[in-house]
Amino acid sequence: GAGVSQTPSNKVTEKGKYVELRCDPISGHTALYWYRQSLGQGPEFLIYFQGTGAADDSGLPNDRFFAVRPEGSVSTLKIQRTERGDSAVYLCASSLIGHSTDTQYFGPGTRLTVL
Amino acid sequence: AQKITQTQPGMFVQEKEAVTLDCTYDTSDQSYGLFWYKQPSSGEMIFLIYQGSYDEQNATEGRYSLNFQKARKSANLVISASQLGDSAMYFCAMREGGSYIPTFGRGTSLIVHP
């Protein structure tokens, strides 16, 4: 079956602009996660959805970052007034039910570059 | 304090040899899970293996095994019979208690030489 997909694969934008990053999880997975990975680092948690609701958004760095999952499948990560420090790879993952032993399946990521 | 420590920024191994990638963790929880992921240059994180803190046997998945030493708080990944396609970044991660959110280490870059 299809894995997690993310679009676009690359996004270049200018400082101050607004961007949206999309994640299509594996069909039937109720849990969805967003991570940010900077160069030379492991992924850092941003937000976790269980169904349509954000169960944990403690990793969002500030109020410029927002994510939605209105129908419990596709999710969009939105970044307002982008800054150069937002440049990173944004990874999305999904898992079946969100249990602590669930395996998370990752997408290929979106590489965001803010000029 | 870092919850996951991967002390080897880079490792080199000859094709067909075995290699061990180190991971130590820090938690006061009795219940936790440990994961290893592979990240090739394409960027996708690929799940390799999982070890629960209460699992008595070391986890194995094909050529991957996890050397779990609970008292030492280490969860090293052993790859047997390395292949050229094993060249990638490898990340160790831990989920504590009932948390859904894993914490990742900084990763180890593995290069397999022919």
PDB file of C-alpha atoms in Angstrom:
ATOM      1  CA  GLY A   1       0.000   0.000   0.000  1.00  0.00           C
ATOM      2  CA  ALA A   2       0.967   3.652  -0.265  1.00  0.00           C
ATOM      3  CA  GLY A   3       3.194   5.088   2.406  1.00  0.00           C
ATOM      4  CA  VAL A   4       3.183   8.552   3.909  1.00  0.00           C
ATOM      5  CA  SER A   5       3.519  11.235   1.271  1.00  0.00           C
ATOM      6  CA  GLN A   6       4.515  14.852   1.673  1.00  0.00           C
ATOM      7  CA  THR A   7       4.261  17.764  -0.702  1.00  0.00           C
ATOM      8  CA  PRO A   8       6.102  19.696  -1.864  1.00  0.00           C
ATOM      9  CA  SER A   9       9.394  17.847  -1.606  1.00  0.00           C
ATOM     10  CA  ASN A  10      11.234  21.157  -1.699  1.00  0.00           C
ATOM     11  CA  LYS A  11      10.065  24.655  -0.907  1.00  0.00           C
ATOM     12  CA  VAL A  12      12.094  27.826  -1.268  1.00  0.00           C
ATOM     13  CA  THR A  13      10.569  31.003   0.079  1.00  0.00           C
ATOM     14  CA  GLU A  14      11.560  34.459   1.151  1.00  0.00           C
ATOM     15  CA  LYS A  15      11.759  35.708   4.691  1.00  0.00           C
ATOM     16  CA  GLY A  16       8.377  36.941   5.868  1.00  0.00           C
ATOM     17  CA  LYS A  17       6.299  34.801   3.523  1.00  0.00           C
ATOM     18  CA  TYR A  18       3.649  32.244   4.452  1.00  0.00           C
ATOM     19  CA  VAL A  19       4.070  28.543   3.603  1.00  0.00           C
ATOM     20  CA  GLU A  20       1.953  25.432   3.816  1.00  0.00           C
ATOM     21  CA  LEU A  21       3.341  21.919   3.937  1.00  0.00           C
ATOM     22  CA  ARG A  22       1.085  18.963   3.305  1.00  0.00           C
ATOM     23  CA  CYS A  23       1.120  15.436   4.666  1.00  0.00           C
ATOM     24  CA  ASP A  24      -0.914  12.458   3.460  1.00  0.00           C
ATOM     25  CA  PRO A  25      -0.722   9.686   6.061  1.00  0.00           C
ATOM     26  CA  ILE A  26      -1.144   5.993   5.486  1.00  0.00           C
ATOM     27  CA  SER A  27      -4.820   5.235   4.972  1.00  0.00           C
ATOM     28  CA  GLY A  28      -6.486   4.203   8.222  1.00  0.00           C
ATOM     29  CA  HIS A  29      -3.823   5.643  10.500  1.00  0.00           C
ATOM     30  CA  THR A  30      -5.451   7.774  13.163  1.00  0.00           C
ATOM     31  CA  ALA A  31      -2.273   9.241  14.622  1.00  0.00           C
ATOM     32  CA  LEU A  32      -0.199  11.827  12.756  1.00  0.00           C
ATOM     33  CA  TYR A  33       2.980  13.571  13.831  1.00  0.00           C
ATOM     34  CA  TRP A  34       5.010  16.491  12.552  1.00  0.00           C
ATOM     35  CA  TYR A  35       8.735  16.794  13.200  1.00  0.00           C
ATOM     36  CA  ARG A  36      11.431  19.239  12.208  1.00  0.00           C
ATOM     37  CA  GLN A  37      14.930  18.055  11.411  1.00  0.00           C
ATOM     38  CA  SER A  38      17.808  20.502  11.227  1.00  0.00           C
ATOM     39  CA  LEU A  39      21.126  19.607   9.653  1.00  0.00           C
ATOM     40  CA  GLY A  40      23.100  17.185  11.781  1.00  0.00           C
ATOM     41  CA  GLN A  41      20.263  16.612  14.223  1.00  0.00           C
ATOM     42  CA  GLY A  42      17.612  14.028  14.851  1.00  0.00           C
ATOM     43  CA  PRO A  43      13.955  14.870  14.281  1.00  0.00           C
ATOM     44  CA  GLU A  44      12.389  17.178  16.845  1.00  0.00           C
ATOM     45  CA  PHE A  45       8.731  16.794  17.691  1.00  0.00           C
ATOM     46  CA  LEU A  46       6.361  19.591  16.727  1.00  0.00           C
ATOM     47  CA  ILE A  47       2.758  18.385  17.036  1.00  0.00           C
ATOM     48  CA  TYR A  48       0.733  15.187  17.333  1.00  0.00           C
ATOM     49  CA  PHE A  49      -2.819  14.597  16.072  1.00  0.00           C
ATOM     50  CA  GLN A  50      -5.174  11.883  17.202  1.00  0.00           C
ATOM     51  CA  GLY A  51      -7.939  11.985  14.642  1.00  0.00           C
ATOM     52  CA  THR A  52      -8.871  15.572  13.913  1.00  0.00           C
ATOM     53  CA  GLY A  53      -7.642  17.074  17.144  1.00  0.00           C
ATOM     54  CA  ALA A  54      -4.175  18.163  18.165  1.00  0.00           C
ATOM     55  CA  ALA A  55      -3.465  15.934  21.162  1.00  0.00           C
ATOM     56  CA  ASP A  56      -0.102  17.528  21.847  1.00  0.00           C
ATOM     57  CA  ASP A  57       1.257  20.717  20.291  1.00  0.00           C
ATOM     58  CA  SER A  58       3.946  21.333  22.876  1.00  0.00           C
ATOM     59  CA  GLY A  59       6.711  21.145  20.292  1.00  0.00           C
ATOM     60  CA  LEU A  60       5.541  24.059  18.169  1.00  0.00           C
ATOM     61  CA  PRO A  61       8.268  26.684  18.628  1.00  0.00           C
ATOM     62  CA  ASN A  62       6.011  29.752  18.580  1.00  0.00           C
ATOM     63  CA  ASP A  63       2.673  31.047  17.385  1.00  0.00           C
ATOM     64  CA  ARG A  64       3.903  31.415  13.801  1.00  0.00           C
ATOM     65  CA  PHE A  65       3.502  27.653  13.489  1.00  0.00           C
ATOM     66  CA  PHE A  66       0.085  26.053  13.204  1.00  0.00           C
ATOM     67  CA  ALA A  67      -1.186  22.712  11.941  1.00  0.00           C
ATOM     68  CA  VAL A  68      -4.593  21.332  11.056  1.00  0.00           C
ATOM     69  CA  ARG A  69      -6.109  17.984  10.221  1.00  0.00           C
ATOM     70  CA  PRO A  70      -9.754  18.827   9.541  1.00  0.00           C
ATOM     71  CA  GLU A  71     -10.996  15.447   8.355  1.00  0.00           C
ATOM     72  CA  GLY A  72      -8.675  13.220  10.301  1.00  0.00           C
ATOM     73  CA  SER A  73      -6.493  12.250   7.365  1.00  0.00           C
ATOM     74  CA  VAL A  74      -4.492  14.886   5.469  1.00  0.00           C
ATOM     75  CA  SER A  75      -2.677  17.429   7.589  1.00  0.00           C
ATOM     76  CA  THR A  76      -1.242  20.828   6.743  1.00  0.00           C
ATOM     77  CA  LEU A  77       1.560  22.533   8.649  1.00  0.00           C
ATOM     78  CA  LYS A  78       1.351  26.290   8.262  1.00  0.00           C
ATOM     79  CA  ILE A  79       4.177  28.699   8.958  1.00  0.00           C
ATOM     80  CA  GLN A  80       3.533  32.428   8.991  1.00  0.00           C
ATOM     81  CA  ARG A  81       6.117  35.188   8.583  1.00  0.00           C
ATOM     82  CA  THR A  82       8.871  32.682   7.862  1.00  0.00           C
ATOM     83  CA  GLU A  83      12.347  33.308   9.235  1.00  0.00           C
ATOM     84  CA  ARG A  84      15.701  32.002   8.064  1.00  0.00           C
ATOM     85  CA  GLY A  85      15.878  29.862  11.175  1.00  0.00           C
ATOM     86  CA  ASP A  86      12.811  27.948   9.992  1.00  0.00           C
ATOM     87  CA  SER A  87      14.927  26.359   7.253  1.00  0.00           C
ATOM     88  CA  ALA A  88      14.910  22.617   7.899  1.00  0.00           C
ATOM     89  CA  VAL A  89      13.411  19.356   6.714  1.00  0.00           C
ATOM     90  CA  TYR A  90       9.852  18.933   7.961  1.00  0.00           C
ATOM     91  CA  LEU A  91       8.945  15.301   8.461  1.00  0.00           C
ATOM     92  CA  CYS A  92       5.497  13.824   8.853  1.00  0.00           C
ATOM     93  CA  ALA A  93       4.782  10.402  10.323  1.00  0.00           C
ATOM     94  CA  SER A  94       1.659   8.375  10.946  1.00  0.00           C
ATOM     95  CA  SER A  95       0.832   5.384  13.097  1.00  0.00           C
ATOM     96  CA  LEU A  96      -2.163   3.135  13.439  1.00  0.00           C
ATOM     97  CA  ILE A  97      -3.632   4.209  16.751  1.00  0.00           C
ATOM     98  CA  GLY A  98      -0.993   6.299  18.481  1.00  0.00           C
ATOM     99  CA  HIS A  99      -0.181   3.746  21.160  1.00  0.00           C
ATOM    100  CA  SER A 100       3.223   4.136  22.746  1.00  0.00           C
ATOM    101  CA  THR A 101       4.443   0.925  21.119  1.00  0.00           C
ATOM    102  CA  ASP A 102       3.030   1.820  17.710  1.00  0.00           C
ATOM    103  CA  THR A 103       5.511   2.045  14.887  1.00  0.00           C
ATOM    104  CA  GLN A 104       5.617   5.454  13.251  1.00  0.00           C
ATOM    105  CA  TYR A 105       5.982   5.467   9.484  1.00  0.00           C
ATOM    106  CA  PHE A 106       7.659   8.543   8.087  1.00  0.00           C
ATOM    107  CA  GLY A 107       7.265  10.389   4.841  1.00  0.00           C
ATOM    108  CA  PRO A 108      10.183  11.633   2.741  1.00  0.00           C
ATOM    109  CA  GLY A 109       9.970  15.117   4.205  1.00  0.00           C
ATOM    110  CA  THR A 110       9.711  18.637   2.824  1.00  0.00           C
ATOM    111  CA  ARG A 111      12.936  20.600   2.653  1.00  0.00           C
ATOM    112  CA  LEU A 112      12.108  24.211   3.471  1.00  0.00           C
ATOM    113  CA  THR A 113      14.617  26.909   2.638  1.00  0.00           C
ATOM    114  CA  VAL A 114      13.943  30.463   3.762  1.00  0.00           C
ATOM    115  CA  LEU A 115      16.098  33.017   1.957  1.00  0.00           C
TER     116      LEU A 115
ATOM    117  CA  ALA B   1      20.553  16.135  30.166  1.00  0.00           C
ATOM    118  CA  GLN B   2      20.142  14.443  26.811  1.00  0.00           C
ATOM    119  CA  LYS B   3      17.718  11.567  26.850  1.00  0.00           C
ATOM    120  CA  ILE B   4      19.320   9.763  23.930  1.00  0.00           C
ATOM    121  CA  THR B   5      23.058   9.810  23.326  1.00  0.00           C
ATOM    122  CA  GLN B   6      24.710   8.504  20.196  1.00  0.00           C
ATOM    123  CA  THR B   7      28.435   9.057  20.668  1.00  0.00           C
ATOM    124  CA  GLN B   8      29.601   7.922  17.237  1.00  0.00           C
ATOM    125  CA  PRO B   9      29.089  10.651  14.657  1.00  0.00           C
ATOM    126  CA  GLY B  10      30.490   8.401  11.940  1.00  0.00           C
ATOM    127  CA  MET B  11      31.268   4.721  11.498  1.00  0.00           C
ATOM    128  CA  PHE B  12      32.943   2.797   8.699  1.00  0.00           C
ATOM    129  CA  VAL B  13      32.584  -0.910   8.041  1.00  0.00           C
ATOM    130  CA  GLN B  14      33.676  -3.317   5.367  1.00  0.00           C
ATOM    131  CA  GLU B  15      30.977  -4.986   3.331  1.00  0.00           C
ATOM    132  CA  LYS B  16      29.863  -8.329   4.864  1.00  0.00           C
ATOM    133  CA  GLU B  17      31.263  -7.411   8.266  1.00  0.00           C
ATOM    134  CA  ALA B  18      29.146  -6.775  11.354  1.00  0.00           C
ATOM    135  CA  VAL B  19      28.898  -3.328  12.929  1.00  0.00           C
ATOM    136  CA  THR B  20      27.566  -2.033  16.248  1.00  0.00           C
ATOM    137  CA  LEU B  21      26.035   1.426  16.580  1.00  0.00           C
ATOM    138  CA  ASP B  22      25.920   2.716  20.129  1.00  0.00           C
ATOM    139  CA  CYS B  23      22.966   4.262  21.919  1.00  0.00           C
ATOM    140  CA  THR B  24      22.568   5.119  25.581  1.00  0.00           C
ATOM    141  CA  TYR B  25      19.443   6.558  27.108  1.00  0.00           C
ATOM    142  CA  ASP B  26      18.356   8.338  30.234  1.00  0.00           C
ATOM    143  CA  THR B  27      14.984   7.824  31.872  1.00  0.00           C
ATOM    144  CA  SER B  28      13.535   7.277  35.309  1.00  0.00           C
ATOM    145  CA  ASP B  29      10.462   5.542  33.899  1.00  0.00           C
ATOM    146  CA  GLN B  30      10.151   1.785  34.263  1.00  0.00           C
ATOM    147  CA  SER B  31       8.095   1.506  31.093  1.00  0.00           C
ATOM    148  CA  TYR B  32       9.623   2.780  27.885  1.00  0.00           C
ATOM    149  CA  GLY B  33      10.292   1.774  24.310  1.00  0.00           C
ATOM    150  CA  LEU B  34      13.426   2.029  22.233  1.00  0.00           C
ATOM    151  CA  PHE B  35      13.490   2.354  18.463  1.00  0.00           C
ATOM    152  CA  TRP B  36      16.058   2.446  15.719  1.00  0.00           C
ATOM    153  CA  TYR B  37      15.459   4.179  12.415  1.00  0.00           C
ATOM    154  CA  LYS B  38      17.528   4.350   9.238  1.00  0.00           C
ATOM    155  CA  GLN B  39      17.608   7.517   7.159  1.00  0.00           C
ATOM    156  CA  PRO B  40      19.183   7.137   3.711  1.00  0.00           C
ATOM    157  CA  SER B  41      20.138  10.142   1.642  1.00  0.00           C
ATOM    158  CA  SER B  42      16.599  10.244   0.236  1.00  0.00           C
ATOM    159  CA  GLY B  43      15.520  11.560   3.643  1.00  0.00           C
ATOM    160  CA  GLU B  44      12.824   9.080   4.612  1.00  0.00           C
ATOM    161  CA  MET B  45      13.062   7.612   8.117  1.00  0.00           C
ATOM    162  CA  ILE B  46      12.742   3.833   7.907  1.00  0.00           C
ATOM    163  CA  PHE B  47      11.757   1.898  11.032  1.00  0.00           C
ATOM    164  CA  LEU B  48      14.182  -0.937  11.784  1.00  0.00           C
ATOM    165  CA  ILE B  49      13.573  -2.421  15.210  1.00  0.00           C
ATOM    166  CA  TYR B  50      11.761  -1.925  18.528  1.00  0.00           C
ATOM    167  CA  GLN B  51      12.595  -3.018  22.094  1.00  0.00           C
ATOM    168  CA  GLY B  52      10.232  -2.635  25.000  1.00  0.00           C
ATOM    169  CA  SER B  53      11.679  -2.098  28.459  1.00  0.00           C
ATOM    170  CA  TYR B  54       9.919  -5.196  29.770  1.00  0.00           C
ATOM    171  CA  ASP B  55      10.966  -7.428  26.883  1.00  0.00           C
ATOM    172  CA  GLU B  56      13.223 -10.137  28.215  1.00  0.00           C
ATOM    173  CA  GLN B  57      14.665 -11.116  24.863  1.00  0.00           C
ATOM    174  CA  ASN B  58      16.738  -8.851  22.675  1.00  0.00           C
ATOM    175  CA  ALA B  59      14.774  -7.782  19.611  1.00  0.00           C
ATOM    176  CA  THR B  60      15.838  -9.110  16.221  1.00  0.00           C
ATOM    177  CA  GLU B  61      14.639  -8.278  12.723  1.00  0.00           C
ATOM    178  CA  GLY B  62      16.527 -10.024   9.953  1.00  0.00           C
ATOM    179  CA  ARG B  63      20.086  -8.687   9.928  1.00  0.00           C
ATOM    180  CA  TYR B  64      19.286  -6.189  12.699  1.00  0.00           C
ATOM    181  CA  SER B  65      19.445  -6.979  16.373  1.00  0.00           C
ATOM    182  CA  LEU B  66      19.240  -4.763  19.409  1.00  0.00           C
ATOM    183  CA  ASN B  67      21.706  -5.405  22.212  1.00  0.00           C
ATOM    184  CA  PHE B  68      19.586  -4.256  25.144  1.00  0.00           C
ATOM    185  CA  GLN B  69      21.453  -3.826  28.440  1.00  0.00           C
ATOM    186  CA  LYS B  70      18.908  -2.380  30.819  1.00  0.00           C
ATOM    187  CA  ALA B  71      21.215  -1.851  33.787  1.00  0.00           C
ATOM    188  CA  ARG B  72      23.629   0.091  31.612  1.00  0.00           C
ATOM    189  CA  LYS B  73      20.778   1.896  29.854  1.00  0.00           C
ATOM    190  CA  SER B  74      22.163   0.998  26.482  1.00  0.00           C
ATOM    191  CA  ALA B  75      20.392  -0.153  23.336  1.00  0.00           C
ATOM    192  CA  ASN B  76      23.017  -0.763  20.706  1.00  0.00           C
ATOM    193  CA  LEU B  77      22.056  -1.715  17.163  1.00  0.00           C
ATOM    194  CA  VAL B  78      23.973  -4.583  15.604  1.00  0.00           C
ATOM    195  CA  ILE B  79      23.900  -4.968  11.843  1.00  0.00           C
ATOM    196  CA  SER B  80      25.255  -8.289  10.658  1.00  0.00           C
ATOM    197  CA  ALA B  81      26.694  -8.916   7.201  1.00  0.00           C
ATOM    198  CA  SER B  82      26.736  -5.243   6.184  1.00  0.00           C
ATOM    199  CA  GLN B  83      25.636  -4.357   2.673  1.00  0.00           C
ATOM    200  CA  LEU B  84      26.433  -1.305   0.581  1.00  0.00           C
ATOM    201  CA  GLY B  85      22.780  -0.276   0.884  1.00  0.00           C
ATOM    202  CA  ASP B  86      23.182  -0.013   4.648  1.00  0.00           C
ATOM    203  CA  SER B  87      25.087   3.242   4.181  1.00  0.00           C
ATOM    204  CA  ALA B  88      22.845   5.834   5.836  1.00  0.00           C
ATOM    205  CA  MET B  89      22.209   7.804   9.020  1.00  0.00           C
ATOM    206  CA  TYR B  90      20.940   5.737  11.931  1.00  0.00           C
ATOM    207  CA  PHE B  91      18.865   7.221  14.713  1.00  0.00           C
ATOM    208  CA  CYS B  92      18.090   5.799  18.120  1.00  0.00           C
ATOM    209  CA  ALA B  93      14.858   6.989  19.757  1.00  0.00           C
ATOM    210  CA  MET B  94      12.990   6.454  23.010  1.00  0.00           C
ATOM    211  CA  ARG B  95       9.386   6.797  24.102  1.00  0.00           C
ATOM    212  CA  GLU B  96       8.847   7.074  27.844  1.00  0.00           C
ATOM    213  CA  GLY B  97       5.873   5.748  29.775  1.00  0.00           C
ATOM    214  CA  GLY B  98       2.617   6.368  28.006  1.00  0.00           C
ATOM    215  CA  SER B  99       3.999   9.129  25.834  1.00  0.00           C
ATOM    216  CA  TYR B 100       3.305   8.974  22.132  1.00  0.00           C
ATOM    217  CA  ILE B 101       6.278  11.173  21.337  1.00  0.00           C
ATOM    218  CA  PRO B 102       9.746   9.708  20.808  1.00  0.00           C
ATOM    219  CA  THR B 103      12.937  11.597  21.514  1.00  0.00           C
ATOM    220  CA  PHE B 104      15.637  11.061  18.924  1.00  0.00           C
ATOM    221  CA  GLY B 105      19.400  11.054  19.236  1.00  0.00           C
ATOM    222  CA  ARG B 106      21.652  13.018  16.902  1.00  0.00           C
ATOM    223  CA  GLY B 107      22.343  10.005  14.748  1.00  0.00           C
ATOM    224  CA  THR B 108      25.334   8.029  13.511  1.00  0.00           C
ATOM    225  CA  SER B 109      26.459   8.080   9.917  1.00  0.00           C
ATOM    226  CA  LEU B 110      27.361   4.603   8.671  1.00  0.00           C
ATOM    227  CA  ILE B 111      29.423   4.091   5.532  1.00  0.00           C
ATOM    228  CA  VAL B 112      29.836   0.596   4.175  1.00  0.00           C
ATOM    229  CA  HIS B 113      32.938   0.083   2.034  1.00  0.00           C
ATOM    230  CA  PRO B 114      33.090  -2.535  -0.732  1.00  0.00           C
TER     231      PRO B 114
END
